[in-house]
Amino acid sequence: MHSNLTSYDIGIFSEFIAGIYLRLHGFKILHRRYITGKNTGRAEIDIIAKRKNLIVFVEVKRRKNLVTGLEAVTPVQTNRLRQAAETYIAQKRWKGDARFDIVVVMPHKIQWIKSAI
């Protein structure tokens, strides 16, 4: 990756890569960078994807290795993600299954941790 990219650019690119990866595994991307209630302390959900009766809320991290990627999802962030997902489920009146996944995009590998949060 080019050194003149900002961390924001790298994050957007990593979310794009994660979206392609999920699509290759049969998921339809419903939303990218979904925000519930701006200025309310709710989190941004990087990707919301669906396959059959399952909706997945995905946190994407770009890190050098899996451990630092997982460590980057803090308890505070986890709580905000749960609140944002609950709001989304209520707004959409979703009746199917739901889970929280983390996709860590590393220099030469993608690791998808299902039911991570």
XYZ file of C-alpha atoms in Angstrom:
117
model
C 0.000 0.000 0.000
C 1.287 3.491 -0.798
C 2.761 5.470 2.082
C 0.961 8.683 1.064
C -2.450 7.236 1.969
C -4.053 8.497 5.167
C -5.286 6.120 7.847
C -8.819 7.069 6.744
C -8.037 6.018 3.148
C -6.522 2.754 4.347
C -9.606 2.108 6.467
C -11.964 2.733 3.540
C -9.888 0.438 1.322
C -9.831 -2.284 3.996
C -13.627 -2.087 4.336
C -13.901 -2.412 0.551
C -11.692 -5.525 0.615
C -13.716 -6.997 3.505
C -16.930 -6.354 1.565
C -15.604 -8.236 -1.449
C -14.498 -11.076 0.818
C -17.985 -11.328 2.363
C -19.632 -11.232 -1.062
C -17.385 -14.079 -2.202
C -18.785 -16.038 0.756
C -22.393 -15.501 -0.308
C -23.305 -12.374 1.625
C -25.167 -9.383 0.242
C -23.865 -6.056 1.544
C -26.791 -4.073 2.938
C -24.907 -1.082 4.337
C -21.401 0.292 4.625
C -20.485 2.740 7.384
C -23.944 2.623 8.922
C -24.391 5.244 11.663
C -27.313 5.331 14.060
C -28.150 8.583 15.799
C -25.275 10.926 15.059
C -23.876 12.649 18.160
C -25.581 10.153 20.478
C -22.530 8.057 21.314
C -23.714 5.240 19.071
C -21.153 3.542 16.881
C -20.624 3.333 13.194
C -21.029 -0.201 11.907
C -18.481 -0.800 9.157
C -20.508 -3.383 7.212
C -23.954 -4.875 7.576
C -24.347 -7.989 5.449
C -27.062 -10.597 4.948
C -27.186 -14.201 3.818
C -30.516 -16.020 3.948
C -31.922 -15.594 7.480
C -28.685 -14.207 8.975
C -27.645 -10.597 9.319
C -24.031 -9.901 10.268
C -22.644 -6.717 11.791
C -18.994 -6.547 10.813
C -16.189 -4.544 12.373
C -13.231 -4.218 10.012
C -9.708 -3.661 11.288
C -6.554 -3.143 9.215
C -3.590 -4.328 11.227
C -0.265 -6.078 10.764
C -1.448 -9.221 12.564
C -4.542 -10.885 13.981
C -3.760 -10.217 17.641
C -3.465 -6.447 17.242
C -6.579 -6.473 15.066
C -8.639 -8.171 17.754
C -7.144 -6.024 20.516
C -8.254 -2.935 18.585
C -11.903 -3.748 19.280
C -12.283 -2.292 22.771
C -15.047 -3.034 25.298
C -16.392 0.513 24.854
C -16.519 0.037 21.083
C -18.183 -3.359 21.535
C -20.947 -1.817 23.644
C -21.517 0.932 21.086
C -21.653 -1.622 18.269
C -24.239 -3.644 20.163
C -26.378 -0.553 20.745
C -26.125 0.469 17.097
C -27.031 -3.059 15.977
C -30.010 -3.156 18.334
C -31.225 0.131 16.858
C -30.796 -1.204 13.324
C -32.671 -4.426 14.132
C -35.523 -2.458 15.708
C -35.741 0.028 12.814
C -35.774 -2.723 10.188
C -37.953 -5.032 12.314
C -35.506 -7.832 11.589
C -36.806 -11.202 12.809
C -33.948 -13.462 11.686
C -30.651 -14.369 13.287
C -27.895 -11.829 13.917
C -24.252 -11.929 14.947
C -21.159 -9.751 15.276
C -18.054 -10.596 13.269
C -14.620 -9.045 12.955
C -12.670 -9.036 9.707
C -8.974 -8.281 10.137
C -7.297 -7.199 6.919
C -3.567 -7.855 7.148
C -0.844 -7.228 4.554
C -1.106 -10.682 2.943
C -4.121 -12.252 4.601
C -7.735 -11.713 5.615
C -8.998 -13.319 8.806
C -12.748 -13.499 9.441
C -13.713 -14.184 13.033
C -17.375 -15.158 13.280
C -19.374 -14.421 16.443
C -16.396 -12.446 17.727
C -18.281 -9.864 19.743
